[in-house]
mmCIF file of C-alpha atoms in Angstrom:
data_model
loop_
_atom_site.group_PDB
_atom_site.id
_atom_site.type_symbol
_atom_site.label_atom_id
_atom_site.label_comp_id
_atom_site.label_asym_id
_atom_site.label_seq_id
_atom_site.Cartn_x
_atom_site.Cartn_y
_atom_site.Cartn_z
ATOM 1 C CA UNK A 2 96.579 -114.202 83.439
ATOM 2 C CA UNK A 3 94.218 -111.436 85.295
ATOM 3 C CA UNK A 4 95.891 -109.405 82.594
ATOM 4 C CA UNK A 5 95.000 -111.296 79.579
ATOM 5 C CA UNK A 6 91.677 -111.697 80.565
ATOM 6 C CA UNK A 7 91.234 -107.931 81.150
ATOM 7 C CA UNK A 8 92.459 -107.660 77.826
ATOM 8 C CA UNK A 9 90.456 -109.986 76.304
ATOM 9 C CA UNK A 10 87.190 -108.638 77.910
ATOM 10 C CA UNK A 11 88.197 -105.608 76.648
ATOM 11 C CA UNK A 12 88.494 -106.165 72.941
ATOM 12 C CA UNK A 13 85.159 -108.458 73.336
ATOM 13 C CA UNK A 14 83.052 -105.045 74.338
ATOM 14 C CA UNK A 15 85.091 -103.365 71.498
ATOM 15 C CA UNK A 16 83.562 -105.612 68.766
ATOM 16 C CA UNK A 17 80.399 -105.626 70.393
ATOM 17 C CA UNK A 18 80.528 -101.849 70.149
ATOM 18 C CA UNK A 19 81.344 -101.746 66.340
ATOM 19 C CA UNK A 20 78.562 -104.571 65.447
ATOM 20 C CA UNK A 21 76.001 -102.416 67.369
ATOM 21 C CA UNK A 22 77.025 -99.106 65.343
ATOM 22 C CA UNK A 23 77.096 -101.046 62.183
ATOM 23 C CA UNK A 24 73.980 -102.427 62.904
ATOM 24 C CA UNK A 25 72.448 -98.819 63.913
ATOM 25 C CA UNK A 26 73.834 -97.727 60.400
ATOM 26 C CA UNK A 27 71.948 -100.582 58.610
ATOM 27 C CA UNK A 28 68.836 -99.730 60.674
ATOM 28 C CA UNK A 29 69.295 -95.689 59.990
ATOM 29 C CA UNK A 30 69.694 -96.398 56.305
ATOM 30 C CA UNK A 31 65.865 -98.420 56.204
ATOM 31 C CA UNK A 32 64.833 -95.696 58.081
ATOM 32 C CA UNK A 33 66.590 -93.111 55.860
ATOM 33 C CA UNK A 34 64.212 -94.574 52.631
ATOM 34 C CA UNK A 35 61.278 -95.055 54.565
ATOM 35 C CA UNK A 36 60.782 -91.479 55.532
ATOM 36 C CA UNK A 37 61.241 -90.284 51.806
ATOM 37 C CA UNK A 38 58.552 -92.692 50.336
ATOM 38 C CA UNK A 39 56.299 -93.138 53.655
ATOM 39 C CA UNK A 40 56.886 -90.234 55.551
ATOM 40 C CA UNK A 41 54.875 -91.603 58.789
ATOM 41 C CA UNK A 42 55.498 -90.021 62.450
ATOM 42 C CA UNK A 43 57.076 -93.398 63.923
ATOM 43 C CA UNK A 44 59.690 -93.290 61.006
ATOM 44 C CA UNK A 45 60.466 -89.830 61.880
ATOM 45 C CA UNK A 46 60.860 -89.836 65.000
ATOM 46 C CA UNK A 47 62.740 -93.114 65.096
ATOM 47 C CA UNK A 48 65.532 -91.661 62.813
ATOM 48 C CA UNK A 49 65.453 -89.035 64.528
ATOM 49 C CA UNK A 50 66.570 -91.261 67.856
ATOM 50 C CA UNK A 51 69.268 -93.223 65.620
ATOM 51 C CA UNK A 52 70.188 -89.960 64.727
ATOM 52 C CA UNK A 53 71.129 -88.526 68.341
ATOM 53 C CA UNK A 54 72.345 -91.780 69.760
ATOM 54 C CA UNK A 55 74.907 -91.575 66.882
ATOM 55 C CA UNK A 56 75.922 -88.041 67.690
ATOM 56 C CA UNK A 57 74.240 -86.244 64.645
ATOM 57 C CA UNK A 58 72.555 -83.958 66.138
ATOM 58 C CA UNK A 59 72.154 -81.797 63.187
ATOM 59 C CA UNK A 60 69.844 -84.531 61.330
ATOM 60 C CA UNK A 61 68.772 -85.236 64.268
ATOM 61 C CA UNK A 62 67.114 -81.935 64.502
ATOM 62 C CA UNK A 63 66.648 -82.277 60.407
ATOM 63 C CA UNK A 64 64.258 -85.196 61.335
ATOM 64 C CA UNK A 65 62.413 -83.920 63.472
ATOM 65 C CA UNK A 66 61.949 -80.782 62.170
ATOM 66 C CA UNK A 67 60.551 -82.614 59.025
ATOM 67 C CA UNK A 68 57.940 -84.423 61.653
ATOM 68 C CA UNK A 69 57.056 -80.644 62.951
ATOM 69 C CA UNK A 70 56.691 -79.310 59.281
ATOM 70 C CA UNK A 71 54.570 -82.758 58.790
ATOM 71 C CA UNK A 72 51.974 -81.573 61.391
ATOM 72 C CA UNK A 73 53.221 -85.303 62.988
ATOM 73 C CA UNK A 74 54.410 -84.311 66.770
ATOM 74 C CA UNK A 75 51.996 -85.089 69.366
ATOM 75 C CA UNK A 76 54.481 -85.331 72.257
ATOM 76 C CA UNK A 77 55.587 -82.846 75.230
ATOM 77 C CA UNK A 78 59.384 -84.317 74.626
ATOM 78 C CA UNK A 79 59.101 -84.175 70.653
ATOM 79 C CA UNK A 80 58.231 -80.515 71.078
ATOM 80 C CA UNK A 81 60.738 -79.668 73.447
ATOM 81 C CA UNK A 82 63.573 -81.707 71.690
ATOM 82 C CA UNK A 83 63.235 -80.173 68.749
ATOM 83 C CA UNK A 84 63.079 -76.823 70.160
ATOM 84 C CA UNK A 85 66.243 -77.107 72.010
ATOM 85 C CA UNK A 86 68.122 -78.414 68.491
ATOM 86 C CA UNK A 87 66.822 -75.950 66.755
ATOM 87 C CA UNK A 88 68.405 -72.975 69.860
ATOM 88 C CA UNK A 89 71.817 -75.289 69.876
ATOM 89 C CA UNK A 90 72.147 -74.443 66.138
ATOM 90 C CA UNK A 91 71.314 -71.226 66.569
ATOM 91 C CA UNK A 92 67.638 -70.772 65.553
ATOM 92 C CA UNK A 93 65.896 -69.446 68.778
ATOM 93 C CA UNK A 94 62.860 -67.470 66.528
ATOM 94 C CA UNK A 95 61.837 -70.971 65.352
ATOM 95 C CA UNK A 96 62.892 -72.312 69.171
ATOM 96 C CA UNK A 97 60.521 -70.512 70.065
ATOM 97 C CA UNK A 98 57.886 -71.006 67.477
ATOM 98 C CA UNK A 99 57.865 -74.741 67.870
ATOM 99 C CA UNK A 100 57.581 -74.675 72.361
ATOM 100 C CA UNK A 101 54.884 -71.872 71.688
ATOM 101 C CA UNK A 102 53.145 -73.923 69.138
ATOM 102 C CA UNK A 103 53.177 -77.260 71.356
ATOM 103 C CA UNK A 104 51.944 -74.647 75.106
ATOM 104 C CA UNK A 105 48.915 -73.598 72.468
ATOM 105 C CA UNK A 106 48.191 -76.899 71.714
ATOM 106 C CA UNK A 107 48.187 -78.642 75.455
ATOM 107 C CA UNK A 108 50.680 -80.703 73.595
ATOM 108 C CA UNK A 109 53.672 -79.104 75.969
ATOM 109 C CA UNK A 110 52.425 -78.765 79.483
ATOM 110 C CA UNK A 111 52.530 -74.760 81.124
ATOM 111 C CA UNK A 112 55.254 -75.790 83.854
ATOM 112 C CA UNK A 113 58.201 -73.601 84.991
ATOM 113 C CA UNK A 114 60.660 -75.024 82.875
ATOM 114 C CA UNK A 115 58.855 -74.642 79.318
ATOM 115 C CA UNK A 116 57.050 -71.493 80.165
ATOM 116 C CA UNK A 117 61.192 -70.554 80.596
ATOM 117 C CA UNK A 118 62.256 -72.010 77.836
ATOM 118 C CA UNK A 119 59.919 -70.055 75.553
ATOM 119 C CA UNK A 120 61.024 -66.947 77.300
ATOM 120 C CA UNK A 121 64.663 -67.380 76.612
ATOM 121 C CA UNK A 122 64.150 -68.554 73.146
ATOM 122 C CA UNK A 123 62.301 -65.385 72.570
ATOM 123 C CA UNK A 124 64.587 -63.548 74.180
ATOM 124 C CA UNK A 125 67.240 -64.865 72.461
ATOM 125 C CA UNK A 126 65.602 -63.819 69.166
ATOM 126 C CA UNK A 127 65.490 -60.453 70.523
ATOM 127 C CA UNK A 128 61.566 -60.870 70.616
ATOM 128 C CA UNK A 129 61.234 -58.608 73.873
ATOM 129 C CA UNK A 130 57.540 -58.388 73.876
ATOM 130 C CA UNK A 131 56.563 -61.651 72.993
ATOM 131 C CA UNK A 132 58.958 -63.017 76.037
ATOM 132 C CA UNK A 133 57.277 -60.913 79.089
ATOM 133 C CA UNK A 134 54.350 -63.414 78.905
ATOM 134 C CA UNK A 135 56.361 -66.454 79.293
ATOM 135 C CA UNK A 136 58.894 -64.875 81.695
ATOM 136 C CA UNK A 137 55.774 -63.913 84.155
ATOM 137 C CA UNK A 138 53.958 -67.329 84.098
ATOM 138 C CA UNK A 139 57.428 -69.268 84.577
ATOM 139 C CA UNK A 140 58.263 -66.874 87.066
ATOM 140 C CA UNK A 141 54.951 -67.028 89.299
ATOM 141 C CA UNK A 142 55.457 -70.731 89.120
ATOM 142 C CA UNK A 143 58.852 -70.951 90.190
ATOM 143 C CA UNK A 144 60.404 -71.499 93.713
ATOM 144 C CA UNK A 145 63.259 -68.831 93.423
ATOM 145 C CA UNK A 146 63.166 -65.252 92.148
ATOM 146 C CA UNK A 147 65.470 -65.187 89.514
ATOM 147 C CA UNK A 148 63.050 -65.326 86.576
ATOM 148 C CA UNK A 149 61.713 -61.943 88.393
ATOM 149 C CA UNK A 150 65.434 -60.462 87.374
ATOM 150 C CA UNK A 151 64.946 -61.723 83.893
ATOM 151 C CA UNK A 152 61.249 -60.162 83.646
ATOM 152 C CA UNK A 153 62.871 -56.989 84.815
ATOM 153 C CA UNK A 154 65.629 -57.069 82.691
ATOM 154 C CA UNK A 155 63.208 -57.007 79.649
ATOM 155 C CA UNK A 156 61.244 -54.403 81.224
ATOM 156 C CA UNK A 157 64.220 -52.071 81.746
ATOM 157 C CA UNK A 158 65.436 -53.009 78.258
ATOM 158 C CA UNK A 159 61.752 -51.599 76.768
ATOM 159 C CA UNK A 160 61.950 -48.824 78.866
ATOM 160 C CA UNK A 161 59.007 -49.988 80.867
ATOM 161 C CA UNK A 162 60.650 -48.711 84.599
ATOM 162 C CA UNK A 163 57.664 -49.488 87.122
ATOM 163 C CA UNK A 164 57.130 -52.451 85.780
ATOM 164 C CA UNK A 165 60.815 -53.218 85.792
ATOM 165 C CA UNK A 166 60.881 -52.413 89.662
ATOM 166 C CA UNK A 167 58.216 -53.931 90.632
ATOM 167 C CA UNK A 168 59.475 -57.187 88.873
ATOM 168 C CA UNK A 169 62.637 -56.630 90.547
ATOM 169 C CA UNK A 170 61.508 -56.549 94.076
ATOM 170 C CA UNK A 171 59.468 -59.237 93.577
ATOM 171 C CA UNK A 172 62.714 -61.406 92.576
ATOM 172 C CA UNK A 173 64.487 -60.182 95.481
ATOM 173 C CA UNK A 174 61.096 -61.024 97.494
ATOM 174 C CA UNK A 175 61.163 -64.390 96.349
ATOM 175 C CA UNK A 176 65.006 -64.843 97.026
ATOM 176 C CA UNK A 177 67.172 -67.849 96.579
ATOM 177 C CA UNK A 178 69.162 -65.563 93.575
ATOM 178 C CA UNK A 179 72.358 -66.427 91.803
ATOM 179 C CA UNK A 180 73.731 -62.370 92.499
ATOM 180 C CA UNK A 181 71.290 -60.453 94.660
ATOM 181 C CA UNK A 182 73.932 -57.578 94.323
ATOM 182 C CA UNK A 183 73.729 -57.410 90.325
ATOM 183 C CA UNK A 184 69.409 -57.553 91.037
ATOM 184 C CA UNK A 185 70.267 -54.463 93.422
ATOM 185 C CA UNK A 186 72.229 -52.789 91.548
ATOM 186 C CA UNK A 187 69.527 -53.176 88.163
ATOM 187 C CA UNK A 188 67.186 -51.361 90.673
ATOM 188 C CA UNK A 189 69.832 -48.982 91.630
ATOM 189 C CA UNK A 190 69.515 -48.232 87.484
ATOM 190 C CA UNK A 191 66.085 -48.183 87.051
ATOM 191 C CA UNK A 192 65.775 -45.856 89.881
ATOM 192 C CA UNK A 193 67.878 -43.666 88.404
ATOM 193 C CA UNK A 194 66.497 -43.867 84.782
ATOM 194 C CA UNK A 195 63.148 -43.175 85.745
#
């Protein structure tokens, strides 16, 4: 009987599952018309949530991105969901747009973990340059030295070798690094280049 009633619990939270994701469907699909004839923030947004609990990440991002076209996002986590959609599916130049946009707005707050996240997006996009600035602020503000490495590495990759030493050592000042051996042996390199 312990059995049976396992059993029947278990098909119970089965059709409770399937009347929720019909019902998220429904709601997605008033949402889905909504946006095309009133396209406010909330409706955006909110799709955009039906959206990722329903695994769709791609319109997930789709919605969103709509909202950021729109001029609509006026929050840290709309900013820096979006962004990290948009570097899943492999768009880190517009990754890195949208963080940048939302740091030069006060929207997204300057803390380690956006000031990285703009880094690596433009790194990613093989924006060297326009990455230093974010790798330095994250870097000062962060309890280990491994954004130091990374601020190095672009430095050594731009030919820039003092700087790239000097960011270096300070990583390996700082400490608490994944491979102090590979940060040694990048200053082994630059040593040598320069």
């Amino acid at each position: 009987s312990c059995r049976f009633l396992s059993e029947f619990h278990e098909r119970q939270n089965l059709v409770k599952s399937i009347k929720i994701i019909r019902y998220l469907r429904k709601i997605a699909k008033i949402y889905e018309i909504l946006v095309q004839h009133y396209p406010k923030k909330r409706y955006w947004t909110n799709l955009s949530g039906l959206y990722g609990q329903r695994d769709r990440q791609m319109d997930q991002m789709a919605a969103l991105e709509a909202a950021y076209d729109d001029r609509l996002l006026d929050k840290q986590r709309e900013f820096t969901a979006l962004s990290q959609l948009l570097f899943m599916f492999e768009n880190p130049r517009k990754a890195a747009r949208v963080i940048e946009n939302g740091l030069n707005q006060g929207i997204v707050k300057q803390e380690e973990k956006t000031l990285k996240a703009a880094a690596q997006y433009w790194h990613a996009a093989r924006e060297l340059e326009r990455a230093k600035p974010y790798y330095k602020k994250a870097a000062v503000k962060s309890k280990e030295g491994e954004l130091y490495i990374f601020l190095g590495q672009v430095h050594f990759s731009l030919d820039e070798f003092n700087e790239a030493e000097e960011a270096i050592k300070e990583g390996i000042k700082k400490g608490k690094l994944k491979d102090e051996a590979a940060a040694y042996m990048l200053l082994g390199q630059i040593n040598f280049e320069n």
